[in-house]
CSV table of C-alpha atoms in Angstrom, one decimal:
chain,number,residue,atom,x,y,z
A,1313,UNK,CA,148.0,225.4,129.8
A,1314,UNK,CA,145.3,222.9,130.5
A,1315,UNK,CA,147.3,221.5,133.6
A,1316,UNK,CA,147.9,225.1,134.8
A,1317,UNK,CA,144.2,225.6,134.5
A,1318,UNK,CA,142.9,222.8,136.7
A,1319,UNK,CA,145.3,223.4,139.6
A,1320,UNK,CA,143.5,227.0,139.4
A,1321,UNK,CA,139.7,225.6,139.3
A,1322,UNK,CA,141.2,223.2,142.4
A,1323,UNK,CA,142.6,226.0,144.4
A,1324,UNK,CA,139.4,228.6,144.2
A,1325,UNK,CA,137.2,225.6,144.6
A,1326,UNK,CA,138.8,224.7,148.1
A,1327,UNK,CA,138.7,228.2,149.1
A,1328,UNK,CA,135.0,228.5,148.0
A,1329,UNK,CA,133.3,225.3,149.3
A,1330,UNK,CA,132.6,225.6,153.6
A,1331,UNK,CA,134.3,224.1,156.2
A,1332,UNK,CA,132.4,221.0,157.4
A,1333,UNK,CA,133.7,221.1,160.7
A,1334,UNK,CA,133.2,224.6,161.2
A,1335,UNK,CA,130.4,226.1,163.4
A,1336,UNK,CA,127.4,227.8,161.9
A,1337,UNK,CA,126.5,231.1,162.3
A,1338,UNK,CA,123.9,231.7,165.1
A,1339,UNK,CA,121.6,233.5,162.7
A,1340,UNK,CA,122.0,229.9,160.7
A,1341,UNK,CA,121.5,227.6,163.4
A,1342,UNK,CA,118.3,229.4,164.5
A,1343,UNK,CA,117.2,229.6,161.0
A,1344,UNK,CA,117.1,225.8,160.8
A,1345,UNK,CA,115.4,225.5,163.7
A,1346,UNK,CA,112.6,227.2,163.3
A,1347,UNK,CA,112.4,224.7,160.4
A,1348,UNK,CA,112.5,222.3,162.3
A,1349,UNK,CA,109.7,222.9,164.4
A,1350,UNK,CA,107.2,223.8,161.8
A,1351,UNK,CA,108.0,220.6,160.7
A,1352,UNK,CA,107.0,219.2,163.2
A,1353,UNK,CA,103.8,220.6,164.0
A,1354,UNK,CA,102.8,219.9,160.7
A,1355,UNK,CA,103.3,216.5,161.1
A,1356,UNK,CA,101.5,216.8,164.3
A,1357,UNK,CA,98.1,218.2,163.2
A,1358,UNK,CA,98.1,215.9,160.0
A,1359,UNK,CA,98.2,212.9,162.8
A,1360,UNK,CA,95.9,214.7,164.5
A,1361,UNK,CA,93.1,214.9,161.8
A,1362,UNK,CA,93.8,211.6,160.0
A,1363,UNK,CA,93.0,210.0,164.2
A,1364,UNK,CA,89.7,212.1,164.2
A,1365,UNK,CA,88.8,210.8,160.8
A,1366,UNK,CA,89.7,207.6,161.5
A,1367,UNK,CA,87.3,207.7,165.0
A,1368,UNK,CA,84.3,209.0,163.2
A,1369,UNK,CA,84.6,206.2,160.6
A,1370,UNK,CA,84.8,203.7,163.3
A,1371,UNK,CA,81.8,205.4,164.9
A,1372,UNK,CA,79.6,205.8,162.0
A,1373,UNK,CA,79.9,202.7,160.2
A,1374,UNK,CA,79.3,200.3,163.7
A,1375,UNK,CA,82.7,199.2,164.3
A,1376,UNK,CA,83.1,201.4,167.8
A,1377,UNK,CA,79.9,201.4,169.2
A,1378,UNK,CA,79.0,205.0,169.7
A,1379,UNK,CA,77.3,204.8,172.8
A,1380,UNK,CA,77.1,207.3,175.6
A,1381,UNK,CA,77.2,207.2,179.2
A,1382,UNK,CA,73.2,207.5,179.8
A,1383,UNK,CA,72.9,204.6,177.7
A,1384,UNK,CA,73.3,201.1,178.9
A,1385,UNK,CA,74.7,197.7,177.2
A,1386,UNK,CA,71.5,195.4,176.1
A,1387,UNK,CA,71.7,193.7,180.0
A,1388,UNK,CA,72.1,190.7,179.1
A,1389,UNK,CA,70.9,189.6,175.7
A,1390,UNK,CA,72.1,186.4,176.5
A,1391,UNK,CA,75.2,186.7,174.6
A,1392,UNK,CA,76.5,182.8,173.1
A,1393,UNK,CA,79.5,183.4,171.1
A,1394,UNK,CA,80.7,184.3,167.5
A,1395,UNK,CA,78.1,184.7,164.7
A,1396,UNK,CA,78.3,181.9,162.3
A,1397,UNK,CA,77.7,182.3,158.6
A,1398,UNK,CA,74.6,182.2,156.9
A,1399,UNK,CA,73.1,178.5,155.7
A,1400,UNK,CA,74.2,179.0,152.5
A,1401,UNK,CA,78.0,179.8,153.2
A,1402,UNK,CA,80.9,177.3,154.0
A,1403,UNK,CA,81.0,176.1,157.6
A,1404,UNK,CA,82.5,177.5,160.1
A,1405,UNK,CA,82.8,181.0,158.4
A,1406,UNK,CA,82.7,184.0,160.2
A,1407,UNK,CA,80.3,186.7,159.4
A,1408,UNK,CA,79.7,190.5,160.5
A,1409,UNK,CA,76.0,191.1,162.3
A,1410,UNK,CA,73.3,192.5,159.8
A,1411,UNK,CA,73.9,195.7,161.0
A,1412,UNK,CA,77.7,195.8,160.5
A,1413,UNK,CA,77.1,193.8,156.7
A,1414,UNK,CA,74.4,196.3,155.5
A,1415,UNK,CA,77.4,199.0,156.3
A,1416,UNK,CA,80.7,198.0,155.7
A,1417,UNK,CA,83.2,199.0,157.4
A,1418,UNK,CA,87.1,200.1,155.4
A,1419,UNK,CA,89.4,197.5,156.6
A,1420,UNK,CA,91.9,198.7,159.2
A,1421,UNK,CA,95.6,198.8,158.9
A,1422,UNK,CA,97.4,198.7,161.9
A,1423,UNK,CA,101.4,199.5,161.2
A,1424,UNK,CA,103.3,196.5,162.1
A,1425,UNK,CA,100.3,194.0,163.3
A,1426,UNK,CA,100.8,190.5,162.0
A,1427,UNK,CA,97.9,190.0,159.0
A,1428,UNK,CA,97.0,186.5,160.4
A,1429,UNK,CA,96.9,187.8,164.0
A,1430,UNK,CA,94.2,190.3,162.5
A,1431,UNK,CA,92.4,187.4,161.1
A,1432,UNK,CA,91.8,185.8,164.0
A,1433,UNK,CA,90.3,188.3,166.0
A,1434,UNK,CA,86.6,187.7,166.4
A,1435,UNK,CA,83.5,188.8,165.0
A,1436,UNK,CA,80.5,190.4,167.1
A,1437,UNK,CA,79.3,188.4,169.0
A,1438,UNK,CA,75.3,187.4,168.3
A,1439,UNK,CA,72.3,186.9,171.0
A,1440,UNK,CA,69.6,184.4,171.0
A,1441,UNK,CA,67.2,187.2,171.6
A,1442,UNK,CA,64.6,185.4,173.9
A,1443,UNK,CA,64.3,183.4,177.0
A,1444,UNK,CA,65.1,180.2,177.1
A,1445,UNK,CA,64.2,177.3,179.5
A,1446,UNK,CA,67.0,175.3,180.6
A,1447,UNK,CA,65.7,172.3,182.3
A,1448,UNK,CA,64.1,173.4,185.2
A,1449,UNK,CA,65.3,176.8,184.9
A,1450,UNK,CA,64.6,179.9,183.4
A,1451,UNK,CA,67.1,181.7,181.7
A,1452,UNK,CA,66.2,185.5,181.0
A,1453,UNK,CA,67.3,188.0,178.4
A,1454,UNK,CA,68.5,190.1,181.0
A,1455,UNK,CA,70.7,187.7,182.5
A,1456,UNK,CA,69.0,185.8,185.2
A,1457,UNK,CA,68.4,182.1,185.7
A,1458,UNK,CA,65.5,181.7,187.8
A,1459,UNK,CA,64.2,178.3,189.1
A,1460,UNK,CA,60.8,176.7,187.3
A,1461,UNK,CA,60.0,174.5,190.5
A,1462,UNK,CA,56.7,172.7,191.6
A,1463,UNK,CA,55.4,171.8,188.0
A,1464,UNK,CA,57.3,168.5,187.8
A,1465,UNK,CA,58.8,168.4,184.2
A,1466,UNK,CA,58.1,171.1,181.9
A,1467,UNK,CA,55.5,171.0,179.3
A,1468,UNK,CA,55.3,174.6,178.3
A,1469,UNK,CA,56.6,178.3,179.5
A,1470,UNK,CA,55.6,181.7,177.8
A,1471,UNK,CA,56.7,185.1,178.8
A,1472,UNK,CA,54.2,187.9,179.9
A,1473,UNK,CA,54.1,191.3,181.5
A,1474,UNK,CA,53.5,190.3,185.1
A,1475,UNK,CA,56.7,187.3,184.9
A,1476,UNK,CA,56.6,183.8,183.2
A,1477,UNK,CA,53.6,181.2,183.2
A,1478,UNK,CA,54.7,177.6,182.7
A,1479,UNK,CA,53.1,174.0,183.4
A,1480,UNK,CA,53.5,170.5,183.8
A,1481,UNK,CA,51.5,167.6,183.7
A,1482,UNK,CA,49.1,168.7,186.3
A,1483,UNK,CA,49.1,172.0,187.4
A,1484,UNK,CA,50.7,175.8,186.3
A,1485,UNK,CA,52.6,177.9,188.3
A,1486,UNK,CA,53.4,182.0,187.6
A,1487,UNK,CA,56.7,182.7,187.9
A,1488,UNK,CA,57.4,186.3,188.9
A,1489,UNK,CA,60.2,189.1,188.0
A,1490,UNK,CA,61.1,188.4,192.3
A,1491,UNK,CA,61.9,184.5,192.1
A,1492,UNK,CA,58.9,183.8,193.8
A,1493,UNK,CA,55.8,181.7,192.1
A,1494,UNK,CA,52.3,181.2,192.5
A,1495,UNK,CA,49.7,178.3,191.6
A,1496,UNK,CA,47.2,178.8,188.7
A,1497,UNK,CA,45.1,176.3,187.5
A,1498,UNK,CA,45.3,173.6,184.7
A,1499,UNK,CA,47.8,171.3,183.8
A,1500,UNK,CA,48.7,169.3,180.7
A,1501,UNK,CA,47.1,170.4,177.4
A,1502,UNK,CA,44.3,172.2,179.5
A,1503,UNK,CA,45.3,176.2,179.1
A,1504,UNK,CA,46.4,178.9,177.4
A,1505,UNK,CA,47.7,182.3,177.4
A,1506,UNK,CA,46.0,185.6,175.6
A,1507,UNK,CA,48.2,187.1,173.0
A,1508,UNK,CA,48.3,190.0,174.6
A,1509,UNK,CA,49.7,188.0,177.9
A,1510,UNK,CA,47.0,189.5,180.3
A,1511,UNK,CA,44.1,186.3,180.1
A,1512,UNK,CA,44.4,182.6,180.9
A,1513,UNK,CA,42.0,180.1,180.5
A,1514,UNK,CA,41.9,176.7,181.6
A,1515,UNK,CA,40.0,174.1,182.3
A,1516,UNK,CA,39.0,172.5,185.8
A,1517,UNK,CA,36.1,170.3,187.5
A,1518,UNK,CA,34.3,169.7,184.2
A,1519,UNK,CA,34.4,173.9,183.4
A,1520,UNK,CA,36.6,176.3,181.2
A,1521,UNK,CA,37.5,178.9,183.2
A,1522,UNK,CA,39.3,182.7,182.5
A,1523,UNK,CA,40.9,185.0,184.4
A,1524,UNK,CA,42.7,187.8,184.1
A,1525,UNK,CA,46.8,187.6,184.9
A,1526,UNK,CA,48.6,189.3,187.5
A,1527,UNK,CA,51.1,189.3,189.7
A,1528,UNK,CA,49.2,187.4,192.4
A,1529,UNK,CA,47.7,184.8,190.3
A,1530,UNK,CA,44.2,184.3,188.5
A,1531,UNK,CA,41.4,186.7,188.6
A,1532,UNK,CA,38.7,184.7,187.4
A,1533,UNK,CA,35.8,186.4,185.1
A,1534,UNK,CA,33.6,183.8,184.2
A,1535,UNK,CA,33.1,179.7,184.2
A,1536,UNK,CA,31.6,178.0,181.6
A,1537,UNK,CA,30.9,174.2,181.9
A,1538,UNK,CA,32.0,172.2,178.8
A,1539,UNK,CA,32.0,168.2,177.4
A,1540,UNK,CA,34.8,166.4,178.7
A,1541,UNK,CA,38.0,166.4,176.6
A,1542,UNK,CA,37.7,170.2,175.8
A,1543,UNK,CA,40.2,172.6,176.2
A,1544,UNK,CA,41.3,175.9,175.0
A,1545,UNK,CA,43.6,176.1,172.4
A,1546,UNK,CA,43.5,180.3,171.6
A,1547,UNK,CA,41.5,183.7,172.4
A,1548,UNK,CA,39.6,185.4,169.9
A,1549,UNK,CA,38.7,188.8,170.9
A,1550,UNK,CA,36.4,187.9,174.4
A,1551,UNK,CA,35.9,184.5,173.2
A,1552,UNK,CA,38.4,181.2,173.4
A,1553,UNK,CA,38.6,178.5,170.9
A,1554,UNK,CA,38.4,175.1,172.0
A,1555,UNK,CA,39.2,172.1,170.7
A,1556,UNK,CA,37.7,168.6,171.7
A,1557,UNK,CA,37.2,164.6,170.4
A,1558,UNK,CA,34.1,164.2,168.2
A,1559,UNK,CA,33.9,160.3,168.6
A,1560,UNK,CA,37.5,159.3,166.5
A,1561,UNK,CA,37.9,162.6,165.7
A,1562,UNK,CA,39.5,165.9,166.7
A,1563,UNK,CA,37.2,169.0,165.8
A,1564,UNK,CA,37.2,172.8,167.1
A,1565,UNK,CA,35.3,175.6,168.3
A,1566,UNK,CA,34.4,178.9,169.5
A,1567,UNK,CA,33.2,179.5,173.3
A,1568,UNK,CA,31.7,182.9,174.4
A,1569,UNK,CA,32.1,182.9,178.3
A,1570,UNK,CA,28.8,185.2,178.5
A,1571,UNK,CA,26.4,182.6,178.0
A,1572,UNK,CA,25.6,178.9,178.3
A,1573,UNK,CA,28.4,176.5,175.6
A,1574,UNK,CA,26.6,174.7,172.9
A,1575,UNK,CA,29.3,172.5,170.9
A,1576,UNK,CA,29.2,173.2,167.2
A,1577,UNK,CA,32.7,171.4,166.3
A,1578,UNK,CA,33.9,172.2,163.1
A,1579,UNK,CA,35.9,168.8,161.6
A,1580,UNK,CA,37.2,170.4,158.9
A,1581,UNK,CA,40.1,172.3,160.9
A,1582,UNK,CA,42.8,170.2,161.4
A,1583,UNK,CA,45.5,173.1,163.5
A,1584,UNK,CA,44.8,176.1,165.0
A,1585,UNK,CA,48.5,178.6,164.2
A,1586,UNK,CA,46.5,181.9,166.1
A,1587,UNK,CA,44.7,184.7,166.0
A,1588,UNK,CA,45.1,188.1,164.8
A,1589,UNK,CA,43.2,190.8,163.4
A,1590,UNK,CA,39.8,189.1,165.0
A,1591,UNK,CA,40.0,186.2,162.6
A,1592,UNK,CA,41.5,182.5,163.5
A,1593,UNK,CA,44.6,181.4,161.4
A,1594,UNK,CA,44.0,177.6,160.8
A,1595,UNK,CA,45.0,174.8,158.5
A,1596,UNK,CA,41.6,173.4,156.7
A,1597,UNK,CA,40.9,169.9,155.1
A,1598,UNK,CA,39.5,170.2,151.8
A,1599,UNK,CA,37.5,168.0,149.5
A,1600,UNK,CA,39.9,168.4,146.5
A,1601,UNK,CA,42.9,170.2,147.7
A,1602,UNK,CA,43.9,168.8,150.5
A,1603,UNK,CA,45.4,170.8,153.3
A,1604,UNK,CA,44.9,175.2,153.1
A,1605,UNK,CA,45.8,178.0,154.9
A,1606,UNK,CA,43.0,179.7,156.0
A,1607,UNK,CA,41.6,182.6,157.9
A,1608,UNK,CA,38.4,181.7,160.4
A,1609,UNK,CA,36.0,184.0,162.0
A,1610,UNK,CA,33.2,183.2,164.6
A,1611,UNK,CA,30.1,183.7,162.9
A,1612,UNK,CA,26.5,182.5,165.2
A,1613,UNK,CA,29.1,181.3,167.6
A,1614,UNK,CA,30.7,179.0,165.0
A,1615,UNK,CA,34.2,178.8,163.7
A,1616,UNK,CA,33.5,179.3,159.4
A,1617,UNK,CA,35.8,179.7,156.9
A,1618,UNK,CA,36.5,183.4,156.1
A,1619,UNK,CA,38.7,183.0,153.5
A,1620,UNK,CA,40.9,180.2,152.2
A,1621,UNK,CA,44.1,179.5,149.7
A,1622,UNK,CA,48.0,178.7,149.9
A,1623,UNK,CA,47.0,174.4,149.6
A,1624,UNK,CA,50.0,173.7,147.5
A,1625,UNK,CA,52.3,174.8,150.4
A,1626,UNK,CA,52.6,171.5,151.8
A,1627,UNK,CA,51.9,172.8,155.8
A,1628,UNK,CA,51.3,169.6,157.7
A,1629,UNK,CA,49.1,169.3,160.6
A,1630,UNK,CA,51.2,168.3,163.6
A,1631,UNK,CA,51.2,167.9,167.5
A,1632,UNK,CA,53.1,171.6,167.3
A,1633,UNK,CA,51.4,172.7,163.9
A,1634,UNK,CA,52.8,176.3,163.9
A,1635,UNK,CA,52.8,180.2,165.5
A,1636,UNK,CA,52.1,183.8,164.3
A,1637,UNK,CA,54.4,186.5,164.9
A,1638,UNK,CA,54.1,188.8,167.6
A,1639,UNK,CA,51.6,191.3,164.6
A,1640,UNK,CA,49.7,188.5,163.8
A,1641,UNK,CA,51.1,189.0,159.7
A,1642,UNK,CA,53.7,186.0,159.5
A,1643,UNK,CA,53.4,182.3,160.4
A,1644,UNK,CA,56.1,180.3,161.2
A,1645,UNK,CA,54.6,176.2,160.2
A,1646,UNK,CA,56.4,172.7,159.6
A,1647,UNK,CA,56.4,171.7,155.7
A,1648,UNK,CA,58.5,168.7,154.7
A,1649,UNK,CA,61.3,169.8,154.2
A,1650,UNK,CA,61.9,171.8,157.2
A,1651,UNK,CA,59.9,175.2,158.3
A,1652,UNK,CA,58.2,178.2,156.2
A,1653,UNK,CA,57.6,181.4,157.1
A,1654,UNK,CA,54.3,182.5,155.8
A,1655,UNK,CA,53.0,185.7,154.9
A,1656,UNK,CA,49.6,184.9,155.4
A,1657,UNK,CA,47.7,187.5,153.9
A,1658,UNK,CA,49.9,187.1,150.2
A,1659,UNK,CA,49.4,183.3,150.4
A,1660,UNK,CA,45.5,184.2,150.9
A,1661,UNK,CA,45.6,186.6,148.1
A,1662,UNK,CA,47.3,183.8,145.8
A,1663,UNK,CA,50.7,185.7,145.8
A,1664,UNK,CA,52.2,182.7,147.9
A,1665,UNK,CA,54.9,185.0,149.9
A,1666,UNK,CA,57.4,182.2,152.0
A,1667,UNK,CA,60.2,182.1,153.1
A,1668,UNK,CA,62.1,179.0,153.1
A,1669,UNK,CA,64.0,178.1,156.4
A,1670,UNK,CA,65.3,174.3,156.1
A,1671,UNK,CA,65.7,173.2,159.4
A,1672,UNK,CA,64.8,170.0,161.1
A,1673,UNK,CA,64.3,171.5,164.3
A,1674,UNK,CA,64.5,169.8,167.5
A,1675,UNK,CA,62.3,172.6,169.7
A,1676,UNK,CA,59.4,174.2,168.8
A,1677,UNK,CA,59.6,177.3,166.6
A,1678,UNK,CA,59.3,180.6,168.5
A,1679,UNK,CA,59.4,184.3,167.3
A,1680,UNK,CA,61.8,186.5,168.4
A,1681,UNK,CA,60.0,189.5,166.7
A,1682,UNK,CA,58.4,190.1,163.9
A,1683,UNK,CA,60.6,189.1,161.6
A,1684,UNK,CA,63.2,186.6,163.4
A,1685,UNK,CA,62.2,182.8,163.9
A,1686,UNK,CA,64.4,181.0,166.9
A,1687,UNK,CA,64.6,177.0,166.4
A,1688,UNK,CA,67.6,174.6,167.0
A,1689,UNK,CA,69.6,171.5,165.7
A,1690,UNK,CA,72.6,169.4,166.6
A,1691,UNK,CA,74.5,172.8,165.4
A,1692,UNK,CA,72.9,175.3,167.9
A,1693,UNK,CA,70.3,178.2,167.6
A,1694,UNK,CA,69.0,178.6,164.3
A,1695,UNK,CA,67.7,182.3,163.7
A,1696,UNK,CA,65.0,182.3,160.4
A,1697,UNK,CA,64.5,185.7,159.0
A,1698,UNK,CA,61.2,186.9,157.1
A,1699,UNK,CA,63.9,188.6,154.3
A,1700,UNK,CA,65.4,185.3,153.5
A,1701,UNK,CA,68.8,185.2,155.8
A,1702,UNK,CA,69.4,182.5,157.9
A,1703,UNK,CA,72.3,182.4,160.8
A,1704,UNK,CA,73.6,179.5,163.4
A,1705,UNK,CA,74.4,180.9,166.4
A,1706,UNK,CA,76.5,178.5,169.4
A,1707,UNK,CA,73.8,178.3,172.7
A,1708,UNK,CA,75.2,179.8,176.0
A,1709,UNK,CA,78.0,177.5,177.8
A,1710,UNK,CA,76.2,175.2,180.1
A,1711,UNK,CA,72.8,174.7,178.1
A,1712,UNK,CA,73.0,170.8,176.9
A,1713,UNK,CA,70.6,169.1,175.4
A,1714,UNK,CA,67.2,170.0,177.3
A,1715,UNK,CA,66.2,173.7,176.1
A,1716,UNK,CA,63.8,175.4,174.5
A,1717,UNK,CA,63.3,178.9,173.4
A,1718,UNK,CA,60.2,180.6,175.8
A,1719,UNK,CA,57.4,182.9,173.7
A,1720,UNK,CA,56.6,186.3,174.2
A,1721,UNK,CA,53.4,187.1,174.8
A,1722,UNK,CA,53.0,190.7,175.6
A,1723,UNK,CA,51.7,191.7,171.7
A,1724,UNK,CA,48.8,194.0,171.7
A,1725,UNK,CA,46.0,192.5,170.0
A,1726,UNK,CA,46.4,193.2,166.2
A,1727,UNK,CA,42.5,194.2,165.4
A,1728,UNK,CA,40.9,195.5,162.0
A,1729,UNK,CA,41.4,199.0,162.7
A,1730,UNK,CA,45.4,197.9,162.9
A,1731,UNK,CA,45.5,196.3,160.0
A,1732,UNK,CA,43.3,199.1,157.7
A,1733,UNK,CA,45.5,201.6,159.2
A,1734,UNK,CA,48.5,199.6,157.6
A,1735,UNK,CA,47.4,199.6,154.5
């Protein structure tokens, strides 16, 4: 019975299952497409909304810049080549901006792309962030290089609003935004520039001169005849310090232009950083603590002492002793082992607020801004931050070995009013 029983199952089970081979019904056959298709388009707007996701990720968090038509590339920022790592971090690490590390970014999978490949693609690329002077030339933030002819070689160059003033050893020139240049007067040590950009004073025939800046030279507002050896180191308000040789020693002082000069040296300053906030930032010898931070201000047309602290800093007085930052809040001075970035009214206060940068530079410390510090070594730019971070950044292809960065001075005065409002 059982064998009878099997060939039975076989035989209904043949005639039961569907012919391969055989062609659907039309009813089928349109059935399964319609299957198909929704298929499909399902597939299609998932696709769809995982790219739009995937954009606005990309957008938000920095990695496609979302810029729009009406708004331009920064025109020049004088790019120089990958970002380095911080300081601190192995050498010759890549890092991601500030911008892009204070919001990181998901990494991003690409189907089939070779993992090292993706390693070596490069990270954004950083920007000195000021002029710099290139032997005899000036090269610009915006992207030009401009000659700095007539001066013979370069002692100093600072930015302001009508073009570039720079100098030699015996006379300054004005470089404006055209190319072209005119003659001011000085040379050497013998000038300086206002904060603020718009004064210069100088000195010439046995007289400190200033005049206001623009684009066809020197308007000069007043002459004021001074000892030989003097010459102005800073503005203060409508008055200039001045510094000058008391016999075998270097003192300073404060000259109103609106009257007759009578020297009052003070010996006790050994650097002048500044001014801000209508006070003097200087570095004062003491009796018994040797070298302090100190704020000045011109009292009976003399330079006193104001207030005083920070003397176990270790600032140094040097032929480049220092600079404030564009506000006048942060000084940028050479301790021994490298640079510090001061916030002068904490160190004042006793709270001793510094920021460490340790690096033996080979050009004179510049602000970028308020908070960024430009120098240089054998390794490139070095940018100094006021929140700690440091970054090595390569120069632009061509620089070698004569460079330096060029200050801005277009800062409004920071006055008391400013710095009341601030607080």
């Amino acid at each position: 019975m059982s064998r009878l029983e099997d060939d039975l199952r076989e035989l209904f089970a043949d005639r039961a299952a569907p012919d391969p081979y055989a062609t659907p019904p039309a009813a089928e056959v349109a059935a399964r497409a319609i299957r198909r298709g929704a298929a499909v388009r399902r597939r299609r707007r998932t696709g769809a909304s995982v790219g739009v996701v995937l954009v606005l990720v990309l957008v938000v968090t920095g990695v496609v810049p979302g810029r729009g038509w009406w708004q331009r590339d920064d025109p020049a920022g004088l790019t120089v080549g990958l970002e380095r790592a911080p300081l601190s971090a192995p050498s010759g690490q890549l890092v991601p901006t500030a911008a892009a590390a204070a919001s990181p970014s998901p990494a991003l999978v690409v189907p089939g792309a070779d993992a090292a490949a993706l390693m070596d693609v490069p990270a954004p690329v950083a920007t000195v962030g000021i002029d710099l002077r290139v032997g005899d030339q000036l090269w610009t933030t915006e992207g030009s290089r401009l000659p700095l002819s007539g001066v013979g070689e370069i002692v100093r160059a600072y930015r302001v609003p009508v073009g570039w003033v720079y100098g030699g050893a015996t006379n300054v020139r004005l470089l404006r935004p055209d190319g072209n240049s005119v003659p001011l007067g000085g040379g050497g040590d013998g000038w300086t520039v206002s904060p603020d950009g718009a004064r210069f004073a100088y000195v010439a025939d046995g007289a400190l001169r200033v005049a206001d800046l623009t684009t066809d030279g020197l308007s000069v507002r007043s002459t004021t005849n001074v000892p030989p050896g003097t010459v102005p180191v800073a503005f203060l308000d409508r008055r200039v310090v001045v510094a000058g040789r008391v016999g075998h020693s270097r003192g300073y002082d404060l000259l109103d232009p609106a009257g007759p000069y009578q020297p009052s040296w003070n010996l006790d300053v050994t650097a002048v950083y500044g001014t801000a906030g209508g006070a003097v930032a200087a570095l004062i010898r003491t009796g018994d603590q040797g070298l302090c931070l100190a704020a000045l201000k011109g009292r009976a047309h003399r330079l006193r002492v104001d207030r005083s602290g920070a003397c176990t800093l270790g600032l140094r007085a040097e032929f480049t002793p220092g600079r404030l930052a564009p506000g006048g809040g942060w000084l940028v001075a050479p301790t021994p082992d490298g640079l510090a970035l001061v916030d002068i009214d904490a160190a004042l206060t006793g709270e001793y607020a510094t920021v460490d940068c340790p690096v033996r530079s080979i050009v004179p410390a510049v602000w970028a801004d308020n908070m960024t510090v430009v120098v240089g070594d054998d390794r490139g730019v070095v940018q100094c931050r006021t929140d700690g971070t440091q970054q090595v950044v390569s120069l632009p292809p061509g620089t070698g070995a004569d460079w330096q960065p060029v200050p801005r001075m277009t800062a409004k005065p920071v006055t008391d009013v400013d710095r009341a409002s601030r607080s």
